[in-house]
């Protein structure tokens, strides 16, 4: 809190409480409102309605009450999918964000060739969803993959990391961490957003580099850290492509990479059970919304906004 | 504020209702069947038909040539192609059906045919018989495209399940190619073990199986059972299923197939990364239409062998599987033009010259005789293999019932459980039946 | 001093205008702002970064190398093998599908440009309202905005397809672009809100005292100061749209409208042969635009408040 207090002190003034600006806000929000009304709400509401139906896409939906929701209680694969997804989210998101933040600070400034390094670290995230990823990953973590070759140099006998139920999810976490370039870019932009005058004022006060980092960089970056956290959280819960391409759409081996959204997709499009898939989607929404709400609540204690009073 | 919220919810509900209404109106709801066949009169006006298929770039190129050839003969008909890979194909097709945008001509798969037919998406091709002839098709093969006597699809090509042997590898390790007219599953495993041991583990004996329904179907038929019965119910017994997984598990334990992790890894990689395609396995179970692709990838001498038999199996367990069907939309506005195009695809030598065996060895016997001399060496061998098999071929398996399209995923999932020891073969059999039953019930209209 | 450090783009005099510091203080501060100036630490840092970059890039390098090898060898003799340098995969891959590959690149380019413009305009407008204006139900609408991105696309796309089909938009780029013009990529609103909230309010207040209304504050104060955020949104929209397979698969059916992901997909068939050499070659080709965009776009990404002029 002392860092925040200091920033407020540096900032000096505080903005006056403003009146409601409904008209201006409405005009600024108009495109979004139109999109919300025409494109977002209809399909969302439809998917909610479909969650109470049996709907195979080929024939009209048939109302079945809360049967889909009751079925979720019994569905063991769904429970597996939840467990897999929670593990994935809670391990890979912090790892990825930590690495992204560290590299962003390292690559911020003060070194020759930074733009090349940034591009190199960013390139993997560009590969994104391509089929090539699956093949590349098998080349790395397969039975005859590079990882095992390297382990072999040290006399360690490797294994099929990607198709062993114990380690398959781990390789997908590494895959996610590997694409840390995306949050890194946002951190880089955030670092450059910090007004120089704060550093100036701090150095006048005789703060050293570490103190500047602790008292200025970190607190000023918290809104961006917070954004990345929320973004990665929502994104990780909806992770689909990586597991889809690496496991060939099965979520295997032995359902060890059966991400929630992958199972939802299997239900909706392979089993043509779109009613059930919709119910699953709304359960996911409730889970993600609850976690997001908790984060927003917790953010009051650690996120510093420059426009707060 | 409260009234405001209520109004908002009202709006949301209205939006949702509007979309729902559209879904209800659009889906390919079974149109009341009409007794009289539609009048098939070709229009003089320009007609546009959409034609959708799955495949790779080779198939896309061939099919577009086909379209061009057809359009040259029928200047007023335009065929709009739509193509994707296998996985995307079904997502896209089901979505477009949901909105009522059904393509006029649809490349259909055996495991999806009944699902789409039962929901009224597909046209009764019998009504097109004045233009679309099916007389050159053997009864049994044609029957695979019919459900309860209604013809929903014209079979395109035929396949058979086969064991691909790598002659070069067998020679290298001094193992004789077994006699596939008499071999049993035990012979098969013994030979595979022999290769694996002779190579000192450099190559595996046989690629594992248990990731699609072909192997299971053959096994069940050899045990006088079947996957489904004629009423669309599951016919396979828990005992036979357990026996299948037991055998697969033993083959792995005995070292005839690679260890489970390697097997699963290759399985998710598709044909190009398979043991057979990379010359790392002496044997591998495949469909006969994959021989060409496998040979191209491996560059070695691959031989198609008959599937081994179980002791005491009666004849007639082998079967021809249709590689795919030509189907049409029940809602097409131009049945006459659709029939003309389907006839061109199914019966014309001109189309056959372009198609060759890319979509499987032609199911149309007249066309098969016509085209065989024009095929390359590998495909001629495949035709020969299928012809030689004919005496052993029995009735076609009962059609996959609606919802059965997911069977491969269910088999795959349970094979993984068995190989990794998460389930015993008995547990897998029970769980398999439960999940397949659930899928069929979910699909019941 | 490095060339890539944007602070050297401006003279100390200019920066002093921006930051309100005397030029000599800016110079002194610049010196202090550069950590790791000692050669040894700098070399160590380079060594570490190069090692990390190689690790990160190995799979990409493998793909590039494989794109120059004959297809049948890619898996038969896998690994990082520099045994051939054939450009035939590129030549053949370019012409393997119905249209030459430039058609798909152009289609993707159109969708991408439309999406970028849409996201930049509509999301920044909405973000300004959420970050700077007080209005009724602000928290409610903010929550709605976040909720709208929490449903997986797989259950949204069917109703959306029905909607666009009714509008006759299927088989055009409209279903891919119009939603962006209407700020449905709400992630970016949230992103820009976070950035705008990092801009000191004193600047708005000063402008307001000068008689500026919200449009002017938005255009003349906020937008120039959030160039890094705009660059981030541009880069992300570019990459997400360029790589987006599922919605393009569903909404585009005519091969003439196919985009890069759909074209790449048309190469493969897991059940039969896939020409991986050509597939990799075209994947490499499709990576080049996004790589270039990033290489040059990052100038704007790191154009911080310190270097953006306030007029």
Tab-separated table of C-alpha atoms in Angstrom, chain B residues 40-313:
chain	number	residue	atom	x	y	z
B	40	UNK	CA	-38.041	-34.832	-63.563
B	41	UNK	CA	-37.876	-32.197	-66.205
B	42	UNK	CA	-34.624	-30.491	-66.971
B	43	UNK	CA	-34.882	-26.754	-66.890
B	44	UNK	CA	-33.712	-24.582	-69.767
B	45	UNK	CA	-33.003	-21.779	-67.345
B	46	UNK	CA	-29.623	-21.489	-65.654
B	47	UNK	CA	-29.507	-23.786	-62.643
B	48	UNK	CA	-26.964	-23.688	-59.844
B	49	UNK	CA	-26.312	-26.718	-57.663
B	50	UNK	CA	-24.034	-26.882	-54.648
B	51	UNK	CA	-21.870	-29.964	-54.239
B	52	UNK	CA	-19.958	-30.713	-51.071
B	53	UNK	CA	-17.247	-33.276	-50.327
B	54	UNK	CA	-14.344	-33.962	-47.993
B	55	UNK	CA	-10.838	-34.881	-49.026
B	56	UNK	CA	-7.330	-33.646	-49.697
B	57	UNK	CA	-5.965	-31.439	-52.445
B	58	UNK	CA	-5.653	-34.329	-54.917
B	59	UNK	CA	-9.342	-35.090	-54.558
B	60	UNK	CA	-10.295	-31.431	-54.819
B	61	UNK	CA	-8.416	-31.115	-58.108
B	62	UNK	CA	-9.972	-34.271	-59.573
B	63	UNK	CA	-13.469	-33.272	-58.485
B	64	UNK	CA	-13.158	-29.829	-59.983
B	65	UNK	CA	-12.140	-31.418	-63.279
B	66	UNK	CA	-15.246	-33.590	-63.017
B	67	UNK	CA	-17.385	-30.531	-62.491
B	68	UNK	CA	-15.835	-28.792	-65.473
B	69	UNK	CA	-16.475	-31.833	-67.668
B	70	UNK	CA	-20.101	-31.968	-66.560
B	71	UNK	CA	-20.658	-28.251	-67.029
B	72	UNK	CA	-19.267	-28.487	-70.545
B	73	UNK	CA	-21.978	-31.008	-71.373
B	74	UNK	CA	-24.716	-29.066	-69.598
B	75	UNK	CA	-24.058	-25.389	-70.204
B	76	UNK	CA	-27.043	-24.180	-68.202
B	77	UNK	CA	-26.012	-26.053	-65.045
B	78	UNK	CA	-23.426	-24.582	-62.711
B	79	UNK	CA	-22.012	-26.722	-59.927
B	80	UNK	CA	-20.670	-24.802	-56.959
B	81	UNK	CA	-18.013	-26.812	-55.147
B	82	UNK	CA	-17.582	-26.767	-51.365
B	83	UNK	CA	-14.771	-28.804	-49.902
B	84	UNK	CA	-13.071	-29.300	-46.567
B	85	UNK	CA	-11.145	-31.940	-44.722
B	86	UNK	CA	-12.929	-34.781	-42.963
B	87	UNK	CA	-13.251	-33.226	-39.494
B	88	UNK	CA	-14.407	-29.821	-40.644
B	89	UNK	CA	-16.791	-31.373	-43.126
B	90	UNK	CA	-19.255	-32.673	-40.560
B	91	UNK	CA	-19.197	-29.525	-38.423
B	92	UNK	CA	-19.998	-27.516	-41.466
B	93	UNK	CA	-22.617	-29.831	-42.907
B	94	UNK	CA	-24.579	-30.124	-39.663
B	95	UNK	CA	-24.455	-26.354	-39.139
B	96	UNK	CA	-25.691	-25.600	-42.625
B	97	UNK	CA	-28.489	-28.153	-42.233
B	98	UNK	CA	-29.476	-26.409	-38.981
B	99	UNK	CA	-29.978	-23.222	-40.973
B	100	UNK	CA	-31.700	-24.962	-43.859
B	101	UNK	CA	-28.816	-24.340	-46.298
B	102	UNK	CA	-28.426	-27.968	-47.308
B	103	UNK	CA	-26.049	-28.513	-50.246
B	104	UNK	CA	-27.810	-30.133	-53.205
B	105	UNK	CA	-25.321	-32.960	-53.657
B	106	UNK	CA	-23.606	-34.417	-50.614
B	107	UNK	CA	-20.734	-36.849	-50.308
B	108	UNK	CA	-21.944	-39.087	-47.482
B	109	UNK	CA	-20.294	-41.574	-45.170
B	110	UNK	CA	-21.752	-44.937	-44.190
B	111	UNK	CA	-21.695	-44.102	-40.493
B	112	UNK	CA	-23.564	-40.821	-40.998
B	113	UNK	CA	-26.009	-41.877	-43.714
B	114	UNK	CA	-28.755	-43.094	-41.406
B	115	UNK	CA	-28.406	-40.130	-39.065
B	116	UNK	CA	-28.966	-37.661	-41.880
B	117	UNK	CA	-31.608	-39.821	-43.545
B	118	UNK	CA	-33.610	-40.306	-40.354
B	119	UNK	CA	-33.766	-36.550	-39.885
B	120	UNK	CA	-35.173	-36.014	-43.333
B	121	UNK	CA	-32.102	-34.351	-44.766
B	122	UNK	CA	-31.534	-36.791	-47.617
B	123	UNK	CA	-33.628	-37.387	-50.682
B	124	UNK	CA	-35.119	-40.745	-51.643
B	125	UNK	CA	-33.050	-41.408	-54.738
B	126	UNK	CA	-35.618	-43.929	-55.928
B	127	UNK	CA	-37.603	-40.967	-57.136
B	128	UNK	CA	-34.780	-40.113	-59.533
B	129	UNK	CA	-34.632	-43.555	-61.117
B	130	UNK	CA	-35.852	-42.348	-64.489
B	131	UNK	CA	-32.578	-40.443	-64.844
B	132	UNK	CA	-30.273	-42.030	-62.298
B	133	UNK	CA	-29.790	-45.670	-63.100
B	134	UNK	CA	-28.390	-48.081	-60.529
B	135	UNK	CA	-28.664	-51.265	-62.544
B	136	UNK	CA	-24.898	-51.807	-62.833
B	137	UNK	CA	-24.531	-52.018	-59.079
B	138	UNK	CA	-24.531	-55.408	-57.364
B	139	UNK	CA	-27.596	-55.740	-55.153
B	140	UNK	CA	-25.633	-56.241	-51.938
B	141	UNK	CA	-23.440	-53.210	-52.479
B	142	UNK	CA	-26.352	-50.999	-53.493
B	143	UNK	CA	-28.172	-52.146	-50.386
B	144	UNK	CA	-25.590	-50.479	-48.155
B	145	UNK	CA	-26.991	-47.140	-49.281
B	146	UNK	CA	-30.585	-48.080	-48.522
B	147	UNK	CA	-32.435	-47.905	-45.228
B	148	UNK	CA	-35.708	-49.773	-44.870
B	149	UNK	CA	-35.896	-50.094	-48.613
B	150	UNK	CA	-35.346	-46.414	-49.369
B	151	UNK	CA	-32.229	-45.586	-51.359
B	152	UNK	CA	-30.513	-42.577	-49.739
B	153	UNK	CA	-27.066	-42.971	-51.232
B	154	UNK	CA	-25.353	-44.424	-54.279
B	155	UNK	CA	-22.203	-46.253	-53.198
B	156	UNK	CA	-19.121	-44.736	-54.780
B	157	UNK	CA	-16.330	-47.189	-54.112
B	158	UNK	CA	-15.797	-50.361	-52.178
B	159	UNK	CA	-13.159	-51.266	-49.647
B	160	UNK	CA	-12.196	-54.196	-47.615
B	161	UNK	CA	-10.333	-54.442	-44.365
B	162	UNK	CA	-6.855	-55.772	-44.974
B	163	UNK	CA	-3.547	-56.461	-43.310
B	164	UNK	CA	-0.785	-54.569	-45.080
B	165	UNK	CA	2.542	-56.409	-44.994
B	166	UNK	CA	5.869	-54.764	-45.718
B	167	UNK	CA	7.612	-57.250	-47.997
B	168	UNK	CA	10.940	-55.427	-47.812
B	169	UNK	CA	11.017	-55.563	-44.028
B	170	UNK	CA	10.048	-59.237	-44.001
B	171	UNK	CA	12.857	-59.992	-46.454
B	172	UNK	CA	15.313	-57.979	-44.428
B	173	UNK	CA	14.635	-60.006	-41.294
B	174	UNK	CA	14.289	-63.302	-43.132
B	175	UNK	CA	10.654	-63.895	-42.296
B	176	UNK	CA	8.428	-65.532	-44.884
B	177	UNK	CA	5.238	-63.872	-45.988
B	178	UNK	CA	2.525	-66.043	-44.425
B	179	UNK	CA	-0.196	-67.689	-46.462
B	180	UNK	CA	-3.131	-65.357	-45.983
B	181	UNK	CA	-5.686	-67.888	-47.259
B	182	UNK	CA	-5.268	-70.014	-44.198
B	183	UNK	CA	-3.717	-67.888	-41.490
B	184	UNK	CA	-5.330	-67.401	-38.115
B	185	UNK	CA	-4.982	-64.575	-35.645
B	186	UNK	CA	-2.509	-66.692	-33.692
B	187	UNK	CA	-0.355	-67.166	-36.807
B	188	UNK	CA	-0.516	-63.456	-37.375
B	189	UNK	CA	0.679	-62.619	-33.871
B	190	UNK	CA	3.386	-65.297	-34.011
B	191	UNK	CA	4.760	-63.892	-37.281
B	192	UNK	CA	4.646	-60.369	-35.916
B	193	UNK	CA	6.589	-61.459	-32.837
B	194	UNK	CA	9.113	-63.181	-35.050
B	195	UNK	CA	9.789	-59.952	-36.960
B	196	UNK	CA	10.008	-57.875	-33.798
B	197	UNK	CA	12.508	-60.278	-32.271
B	198	UNK	CA	14.549	-60.669	-35.451
B	199	UNK	CA	14.910	-56.919	-35.722
B	200	UNK	CA	15.981	-56.619	-32.119
B	201	UNK	CA	13.242	-54.078	-31.513
B	202	UNK	CA	14.218	-51.844	-34.446
B	203	UNK	CA	10.822	-52.379	-36.013
B	204	UNK	CA	7.605	-53.607	-34.495
B	205	UNK	CA	5.771	-56.712	-35.591
B	206	UNK	CA	2.428	-55.180	-36.274
B	207	UNK	CA	0.841	-51.864	-35.800
B	208	UNK	CA	-1.873	-52.093	-33.180
B	209	UNK	CA	-5.518	-51.845	-34.111
B	210	UNK	CA	-8.645	-50.991	-32.185
B	211	UNK	CA	-9.094	-47.408	-33.296
B	212	UNK	CA	-11.910	-47.786	-35.751
B	213	UNK	CA	-14.786	-50.118	-36.374
B	214	UNK	CA	-13.301	-52.175	-39.223
B	215	UNK	CA	-11.255	-54.474	-37.044
B	216	UNK	CA	-14.068	-54.906	-34.579
B	217	UNK	CA	-16.607	-55.641	-37.291
B	218	UNK	CA	-14.408	-58.348	-38.786
B	219	UNK	CA	-13.798	-59.908	-35.395
B	220	UNK	CA	-17.485	-59.945	-34.510
B	221	UNK	CA	-18.456	-61.408	-37.861
B	222	UNK	CA	-15.839	-64.129	-37.400
B	223	UNK	CA	-17.568	-64.922	-34.116
B	224	UNK	CA	-20.976	-65.187	-35.781
B	225	UNK	CA	-21.995	-61.886	-34.324
B	226	UNK	CA	-22.294	-58.343	-35.662
B	227	UNK	CA	-22.124	-54.807	-34.410
B	228	UNK	CA	-25.770	-54.047	-35.149
B	229	UNK	CA	-28.797	-56.061	-36.123
B	230	UNK	CA	-31.247	-55.226	-38.875
B	231	UNK	CA	-33.450	-53.244	-36.458
B	232	UNK	CA	-30.617	-50.879	-35.665
B	233	UNK	CA	-30.031	-52.326	-32.202
B	234	UNK	CA	-26.603	-53.256	-30.881
B	235	UNK	CA	-26.005	-56.927	-31.559
B	236	UNK	CA	-22.484	-57.348	-30.219
B	237	UNK	CA	-22.234	-59.262	-26.973
B	238	UNK	CA	-20.168	-58.166	-24.036
B	239	UNK	CA	-18.296	-61.456	-24.234
B	240	UNK	CA	-17.203	-61.023	-27.855
B	241	UNK	CA	-16.192	-57.426	-27.252
B	242	UNK	CA	-14.164	-58.384	-24.208
B	243	UNK	CA	-12.524	-61.137	-26.238
B	244	UNK	CA	-11.482	-58.620	-28.873
B	245	UNK	CA	-9.833	-56.297	-26.369
B	246	UNK	CA	-8.314	-59.252	-24.552
B	247	UNK	CA	-6.645	-60.352	-27.774
B	248	UNK	CA	-5.422	-56.840	-28.500
B	249	UNK	CA	-4.013	-56.522	-25.003
B	250	UNK	CA	-2.245	-59.887	-25.245
B	251	UNK	CA	-0.717	-58.889	-28.574
B	252	UNK	CA	0.749	-55.845	-26.863
B	253	UNK	CA	1.975	-57.804	-23.860
B	254	UNK	CA	3.591	-60.395	-26.121
B	255	UNK	CA	5.517	-57.707	-27.931
B	256	UNK	CA	3.758	-58.187	-31.256
B	257	UNK	CA	2.598	-54.574	-31.242
B	258	UNK	CA	4.467	-51.513	-29.957
B	259	UNK	CA	3.993	-50.308	-26.417
B	260	UNK	CA	0.791	-48.374	-25.770
B	261	UNK	CA	2.353	-44.908	-25.637
B	262	UNK	CA	3.966	-45.326	-29.039
B	263	UNK	CA	0.768	-46.750	-30.462
B	264	UNK	CA	-1.402	-43.893	-29.226
B	265	UNK	CA	1.112	-41.316	-30.368
B	266	UNK	CA	1.147	-42.630	-33.929
B	267	UNK	CA	-2.583	-43.091	-33.927
B	268	UNK	CA	-3.215	-39.401	-33.311
B	269	UNK	CA	-0.821	-38.567	-36.135
B	270	UNK	CA	-2.817	-40.044	-38.985
B	271	UNK	CA	-1.630	-42.058	-41.933
B	272	UNK	CA	1.572	-40.193	-42.756
B	273	UNK	CA	3.063	-40.674	-39.302
B	274	UNK	CA	1.906	-44.276	-38.909
B	275	UNK	CA	4.297	-47.198	-38.392
B	276	UNK	CA	3.338	-48.636	-41.756
B	277	UNK	CA	3.918	-45.413	-43.673
B	278	UNK	CA	7.298	-44.888	-42.004
B	279	UNK	CA	8.430	-48.513	-42.469
B	280	UNK	CA	8.635	-49.214	-38.765
B	281	UNK	CA	6.224	-52.103	-38.659
B	282	UNK	CA	6.029	-55.320	-40.658
B	283	UNK	CA	2.228	-55.489	-40.571
B	284	UNK	CA	-0.600	-53.073	-40.111
B	285	UNK	CA	-4.397	-53.211	-40.409
B	286	UNK	CA	-5.762	-50.773	-42.981
B	287	UNK	CA	-8.571	-50.307	-45.484
B	288	UNK	CA	-7.832	-51.352	-49.029
B	289	UNK	CA	-8.282	-47.816	-50.392
B	290	UNK	CA	-5.370	-46.647	-48.257
B	291	UNK	CA	-2.825	-48.902	-49.961
B	292	UNK	CA	-1.911	-46.311	-52.553
B	293	UNK	CA	-1.314	-43.543	-50.007
B	294	UNK	CA	0.684	-45.900	-47.804
B	295	UNK	CA	2.890	-47.010	-50.684
B	296	UNK	CA	3.550	-43.438	-51.687
B	297	UNK	CA	4.543	-42.582	-48.142
B	298	UNK	CA	6.632	-45.668	-47.391
B	299	UNK	CA	8.331	-46.126	-50.747
B	300	UNK	CA	8.603	-49.859	-50.028
B	301	UNK	CA	6.825	-52.933	-51.290
B	302	UNK	CA	3.551	-53.139	-49.382
B	303	UNK	CA	1.289	-56.137	-49.935
B	304	UNK	CA	-2.406	-56.325	-49.062
B	305	UNK	CA	-3.239	-59.552	-47.196
B	306	UNK	CA	-6.543	-60.986	-46.077
B	307	UNK	CA	-7.553	-60.509	-42.498
B	308	UNK	CA	-6.610	-63.570	-40.387
B	309	UNK	CA	-9.492	-65.735	-39.250
B	310	UNK	CA	-10.547	-66.936	-35.868
B	311	UNK	CA	-10.574	-70.666	-35.375
B	312	UNK	CA	-13.886	-72.147	-36.383
B	313	UNK	CA	-15.169	-69.056	-38.124
